[in-house]
GROMACS .gro file of C-alpha atoms in nm:
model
  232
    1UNK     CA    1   1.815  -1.647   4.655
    2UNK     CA    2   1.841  -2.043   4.555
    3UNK     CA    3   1.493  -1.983   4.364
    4UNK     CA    4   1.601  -1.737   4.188
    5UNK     CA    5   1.866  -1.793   4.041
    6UNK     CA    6   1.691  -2.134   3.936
    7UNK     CA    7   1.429  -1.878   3.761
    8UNK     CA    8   1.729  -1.660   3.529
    9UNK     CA    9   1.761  -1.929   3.332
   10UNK     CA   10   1.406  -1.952   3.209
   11UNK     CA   11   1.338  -1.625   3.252
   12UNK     CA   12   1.676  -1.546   2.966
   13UNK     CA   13   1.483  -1.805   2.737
   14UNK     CA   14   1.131  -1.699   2.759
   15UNK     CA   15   1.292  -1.335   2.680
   16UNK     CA   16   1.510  -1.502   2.405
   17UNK     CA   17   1.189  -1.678   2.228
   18UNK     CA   18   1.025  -1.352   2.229
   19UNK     CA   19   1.306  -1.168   2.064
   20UNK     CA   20   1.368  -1.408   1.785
   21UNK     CA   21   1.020  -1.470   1.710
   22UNK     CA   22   1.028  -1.060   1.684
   23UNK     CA   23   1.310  -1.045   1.483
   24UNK     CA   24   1.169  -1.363   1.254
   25UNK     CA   25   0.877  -1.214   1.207
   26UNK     CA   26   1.057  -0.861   1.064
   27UNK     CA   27   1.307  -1.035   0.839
   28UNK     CA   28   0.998  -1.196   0.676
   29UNK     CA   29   0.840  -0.865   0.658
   30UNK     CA   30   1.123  -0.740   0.534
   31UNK     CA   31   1.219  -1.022   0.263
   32UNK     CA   32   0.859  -1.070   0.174
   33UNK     CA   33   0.728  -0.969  -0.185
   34UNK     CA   34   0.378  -1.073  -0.200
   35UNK     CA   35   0.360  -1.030  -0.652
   36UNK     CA   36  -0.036  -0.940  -0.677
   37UNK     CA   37   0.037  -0.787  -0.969
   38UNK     CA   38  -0.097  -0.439  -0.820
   39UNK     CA   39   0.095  -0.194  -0.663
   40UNK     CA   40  -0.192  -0.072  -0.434
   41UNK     CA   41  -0.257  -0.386  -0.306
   42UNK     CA   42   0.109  -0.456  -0.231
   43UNK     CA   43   0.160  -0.187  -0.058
   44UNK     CA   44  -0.158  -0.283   0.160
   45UNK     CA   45  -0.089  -0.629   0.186
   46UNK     CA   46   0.273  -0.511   0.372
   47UNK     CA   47   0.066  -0.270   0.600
   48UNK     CA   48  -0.161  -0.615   0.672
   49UNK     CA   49   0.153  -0.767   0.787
   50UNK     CA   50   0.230  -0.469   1.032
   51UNK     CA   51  -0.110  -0.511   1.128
   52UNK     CA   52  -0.122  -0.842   1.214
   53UNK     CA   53   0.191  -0.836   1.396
   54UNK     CA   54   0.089  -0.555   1.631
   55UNK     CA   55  -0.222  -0.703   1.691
   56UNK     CA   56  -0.294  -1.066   1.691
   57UNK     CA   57  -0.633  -1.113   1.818
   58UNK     CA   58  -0.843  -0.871   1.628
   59UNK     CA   59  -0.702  -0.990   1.302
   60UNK     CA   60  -0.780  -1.348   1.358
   61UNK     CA   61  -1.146  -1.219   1.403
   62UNK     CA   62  -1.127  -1.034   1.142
   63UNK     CA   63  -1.037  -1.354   0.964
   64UNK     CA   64  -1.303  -1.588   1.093
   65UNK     CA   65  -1.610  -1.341   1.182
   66UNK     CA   66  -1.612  -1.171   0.802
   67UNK     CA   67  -1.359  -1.406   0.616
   68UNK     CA   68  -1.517  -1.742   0.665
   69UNK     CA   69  -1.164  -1.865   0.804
   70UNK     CA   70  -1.143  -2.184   1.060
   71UNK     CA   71  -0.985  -1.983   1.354
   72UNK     CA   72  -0.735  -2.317   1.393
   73UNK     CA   73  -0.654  -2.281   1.039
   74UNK     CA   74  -0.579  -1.926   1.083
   75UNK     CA   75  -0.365  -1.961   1.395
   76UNK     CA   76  -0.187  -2.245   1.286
   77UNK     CA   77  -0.055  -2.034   0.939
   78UNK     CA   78   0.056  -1.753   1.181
   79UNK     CA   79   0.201  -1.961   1.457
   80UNK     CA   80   0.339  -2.318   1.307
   81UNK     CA   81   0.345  -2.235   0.969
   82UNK     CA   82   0.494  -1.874   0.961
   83UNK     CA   83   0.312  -1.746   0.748
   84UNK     CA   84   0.268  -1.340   0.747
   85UNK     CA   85  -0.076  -1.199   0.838
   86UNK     CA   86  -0.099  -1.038   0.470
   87UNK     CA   87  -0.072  -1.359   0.312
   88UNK     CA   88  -0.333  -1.530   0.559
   89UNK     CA   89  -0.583  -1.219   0.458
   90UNK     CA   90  -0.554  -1.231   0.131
   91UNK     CA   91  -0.570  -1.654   0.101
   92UNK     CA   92  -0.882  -1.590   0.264
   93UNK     CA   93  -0.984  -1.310   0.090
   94UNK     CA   94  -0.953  -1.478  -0.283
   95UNK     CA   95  -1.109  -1.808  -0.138
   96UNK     CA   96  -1.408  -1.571  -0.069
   97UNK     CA   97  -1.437  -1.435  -0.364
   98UNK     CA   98  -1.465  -1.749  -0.588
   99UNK     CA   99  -1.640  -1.932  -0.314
  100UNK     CA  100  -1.405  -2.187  -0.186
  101UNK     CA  101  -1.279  -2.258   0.139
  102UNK     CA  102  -0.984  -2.078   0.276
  103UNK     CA  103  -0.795  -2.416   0.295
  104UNK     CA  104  -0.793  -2.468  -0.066
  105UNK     CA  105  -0.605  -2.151  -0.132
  106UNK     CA  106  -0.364  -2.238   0.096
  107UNK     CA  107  -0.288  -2.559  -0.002
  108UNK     CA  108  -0.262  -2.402  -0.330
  109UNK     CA  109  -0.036  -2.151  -0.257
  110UNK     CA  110   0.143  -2.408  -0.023
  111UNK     CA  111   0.218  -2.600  -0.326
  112UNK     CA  112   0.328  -2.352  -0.582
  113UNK     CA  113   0.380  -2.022  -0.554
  114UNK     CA  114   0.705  -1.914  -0.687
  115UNK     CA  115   0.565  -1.689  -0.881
  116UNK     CA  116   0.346  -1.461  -0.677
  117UNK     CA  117   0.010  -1.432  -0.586
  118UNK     CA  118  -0.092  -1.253  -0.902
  119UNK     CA  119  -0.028  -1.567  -1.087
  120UNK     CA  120  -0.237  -1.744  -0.835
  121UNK     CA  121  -0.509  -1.505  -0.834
  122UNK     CA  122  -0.530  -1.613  -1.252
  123UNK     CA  123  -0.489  -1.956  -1.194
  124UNK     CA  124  -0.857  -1.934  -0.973
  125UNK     CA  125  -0.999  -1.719  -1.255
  126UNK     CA  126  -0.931  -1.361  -1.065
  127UNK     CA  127  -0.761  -1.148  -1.346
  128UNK     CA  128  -0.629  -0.799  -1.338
  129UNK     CA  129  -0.917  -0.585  -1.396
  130UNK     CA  130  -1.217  -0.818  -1.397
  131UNK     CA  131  -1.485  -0.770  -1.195
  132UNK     CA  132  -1.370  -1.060  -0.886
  133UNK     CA  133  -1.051  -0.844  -0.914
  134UNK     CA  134  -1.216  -0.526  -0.809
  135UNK     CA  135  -1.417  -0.732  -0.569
  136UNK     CA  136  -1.144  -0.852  -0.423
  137UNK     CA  137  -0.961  -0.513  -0.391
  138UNK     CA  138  -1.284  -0.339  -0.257
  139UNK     CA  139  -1.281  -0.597   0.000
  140UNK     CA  140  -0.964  -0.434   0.190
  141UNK     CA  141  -1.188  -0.129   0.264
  142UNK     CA  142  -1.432  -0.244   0.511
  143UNK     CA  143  -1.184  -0.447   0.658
  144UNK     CA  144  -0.949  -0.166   0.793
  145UNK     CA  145  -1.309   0.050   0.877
  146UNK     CA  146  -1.358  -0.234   1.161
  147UNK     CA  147  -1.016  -0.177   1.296
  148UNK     CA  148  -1.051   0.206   1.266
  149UNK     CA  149  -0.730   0.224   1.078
  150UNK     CA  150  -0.612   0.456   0.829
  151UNK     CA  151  -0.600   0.373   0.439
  152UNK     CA  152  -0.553   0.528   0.145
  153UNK     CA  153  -0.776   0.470  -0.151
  154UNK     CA  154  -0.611   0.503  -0.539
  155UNK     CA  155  -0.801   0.619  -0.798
  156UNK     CA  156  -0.996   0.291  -0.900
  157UNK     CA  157  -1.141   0.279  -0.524
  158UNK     CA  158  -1.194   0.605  -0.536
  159UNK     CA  159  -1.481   0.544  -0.755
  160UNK     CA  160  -1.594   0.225  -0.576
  161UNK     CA  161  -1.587   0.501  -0.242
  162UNK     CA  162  -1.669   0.822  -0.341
  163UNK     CA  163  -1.743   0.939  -0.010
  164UNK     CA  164  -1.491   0.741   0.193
  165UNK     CA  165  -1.367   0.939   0.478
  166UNK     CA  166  -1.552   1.251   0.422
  167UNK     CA  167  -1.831   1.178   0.687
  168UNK     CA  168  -1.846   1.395   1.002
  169UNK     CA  169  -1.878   1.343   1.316
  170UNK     CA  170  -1.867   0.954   1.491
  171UNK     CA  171  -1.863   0.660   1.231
  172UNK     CA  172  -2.032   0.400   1.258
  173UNK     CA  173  -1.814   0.098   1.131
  174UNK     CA  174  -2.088  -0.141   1.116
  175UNK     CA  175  -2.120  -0.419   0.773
  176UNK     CA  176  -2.446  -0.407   0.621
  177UNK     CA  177  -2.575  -0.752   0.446
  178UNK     CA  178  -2.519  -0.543   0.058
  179UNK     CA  179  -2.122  -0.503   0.221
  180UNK     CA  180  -2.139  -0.120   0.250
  181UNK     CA  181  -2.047   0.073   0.534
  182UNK     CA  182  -2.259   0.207   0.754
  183UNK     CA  183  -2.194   0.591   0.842
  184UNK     CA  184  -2.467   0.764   1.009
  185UNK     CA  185  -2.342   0.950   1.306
  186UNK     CA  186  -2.363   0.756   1.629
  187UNK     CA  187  -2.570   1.027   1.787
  188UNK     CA  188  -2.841   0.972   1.521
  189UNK     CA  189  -2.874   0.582   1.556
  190UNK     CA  190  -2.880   0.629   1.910
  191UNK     CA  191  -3.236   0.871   1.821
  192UNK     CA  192  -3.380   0.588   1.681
  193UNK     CA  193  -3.322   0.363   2.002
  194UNK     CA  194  -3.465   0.577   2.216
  195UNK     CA  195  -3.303   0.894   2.279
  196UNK     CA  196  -3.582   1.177   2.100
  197UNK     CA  197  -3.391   1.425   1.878
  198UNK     CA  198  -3.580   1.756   1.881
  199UNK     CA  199  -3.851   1.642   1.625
  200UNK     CA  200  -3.969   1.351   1.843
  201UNK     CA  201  -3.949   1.588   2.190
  202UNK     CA  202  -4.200   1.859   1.911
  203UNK     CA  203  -4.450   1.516   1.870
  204UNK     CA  204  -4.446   1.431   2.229
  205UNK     CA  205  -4.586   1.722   2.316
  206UNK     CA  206  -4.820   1.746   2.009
  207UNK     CA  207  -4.957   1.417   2.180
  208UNK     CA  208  -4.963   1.570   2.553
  209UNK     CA  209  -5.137   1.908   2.367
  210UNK     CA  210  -5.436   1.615   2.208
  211UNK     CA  211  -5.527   1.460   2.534
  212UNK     CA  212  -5.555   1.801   2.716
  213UNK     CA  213  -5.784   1.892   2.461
  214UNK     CA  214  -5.974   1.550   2.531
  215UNK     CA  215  -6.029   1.642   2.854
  216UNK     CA  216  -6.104   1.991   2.750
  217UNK     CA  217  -6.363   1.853   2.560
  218UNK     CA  218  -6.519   1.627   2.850
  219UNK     CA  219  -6.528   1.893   3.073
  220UNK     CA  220  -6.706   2.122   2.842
  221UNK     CA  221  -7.000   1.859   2.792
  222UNK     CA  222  -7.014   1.768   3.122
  223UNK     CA  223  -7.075   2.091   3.273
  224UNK     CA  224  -7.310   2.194   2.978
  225UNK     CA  225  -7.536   1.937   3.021
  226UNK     CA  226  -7.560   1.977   3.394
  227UNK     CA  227  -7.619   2.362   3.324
  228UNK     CA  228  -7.897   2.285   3.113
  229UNK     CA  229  -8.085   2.080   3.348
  230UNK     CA  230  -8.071   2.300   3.642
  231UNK     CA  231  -8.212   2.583   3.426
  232UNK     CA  232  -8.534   2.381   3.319
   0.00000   0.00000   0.00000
């Protein structure tokens, strides 16, 4: 009994950590206007932040397997810095794009950026409707394909991703080196491993079909030959 009441009153702060740093990280979800200077990636920028929120781990990988991100760097933004997983993303995302580390955008951002990350974006040479801006923008496509979550493409990615979505069957979510994704069906890849579709089974037997006609062969010779001599 002694024990545990000495435990309550860590036990009441552990629990009141985790609410606050809940509620902290809402009202800075909540208060947070990211100022790209496009709607659509607004709008995706906030979902990054629910995202990222939910589920920690597999959007730091994200951030250092595909982003180039220090994984310290990245958890020390979340964690000590406070900043929200869409800003992280797309710090990382723009210092990709004009080939810088993700530390310089930060710092940048760090020290000014009253104005949005729009006004950044132009500062680094990224402006609305140039071709590092549509990179950019395609980039949050193949990052929600390797979590498997939903997105919605407007009409300028529409273009970029014709075919986005439309694929039956099990996708593959796999990044080839040219940065498209991979959708052959599972089942088919697996073919190629080792598993025969019907067409390989049809040229394993053509092969079992040659060597029986091999031996057909042998046999005939064989016994013709012996024929022959036992008639002379």
């Amino acid at each position: 009994m002694h024990t545990s009441r000495l435990l309550q009153p860590i036990i009441l702060a552990a629990a009141l950590a985790v609410g606050i740093g809940s509620a902290n990280a809402q009202n800075l979800s909540l208060n947070w206007n990211p100022r790209s200077g496009d709607v659509w990636v607004d709008t995706q920028l906030a979902d990054m932040n629910r995202y990222g929120n939910s589920y920690r781990d597999p959007f730091i990988d994200e951030m250092v397997r595909y982003h180039g991100a220090p994984r310290d760097l990245v958890i020390d933004l979340l964690v000590n810095r406070r900043w929200t997983p869409g800003d992280v993303y797309y710090a990382c995302n723009i210092a990709q794009v004009i080939g810088r580390p993700c530390g310089y955008v930060v710092n940048e951002w760090e020290r000014d950026h009253g104005q949005g990350w729009g006004v950044i974006a132009k500062r680094m040479g990224i402006k609305p409707g140039s071709a590092e801006f549509h990179r950019l923008k395609n980039g949050f496509v193949p990052t929600y394909d390797r979590w498997s979550r939903p997105i919605t493409l407007d009409a300028d990615l529409r273009k970029h991703y014709p075919n986005h979505g439309k694929s039956k069957g099990v996708v593959s979510h796999n990044k080839h080196p040219q940065g498209k994704i991979d959708k052959t069906p599972q089942h088919g890849r697996a073919s190629k491993a080792g598993n025969a579709p019907k067409g390989d089974h049809g040229k394993a037997n053509g092969n079992s079909n040659s060597q029986g006609k091999g031996n057909d062969k042998g046999n005939g010779k064989g016994n013709g030959k012996g024929n022959g001599k036992g008639k002379h």
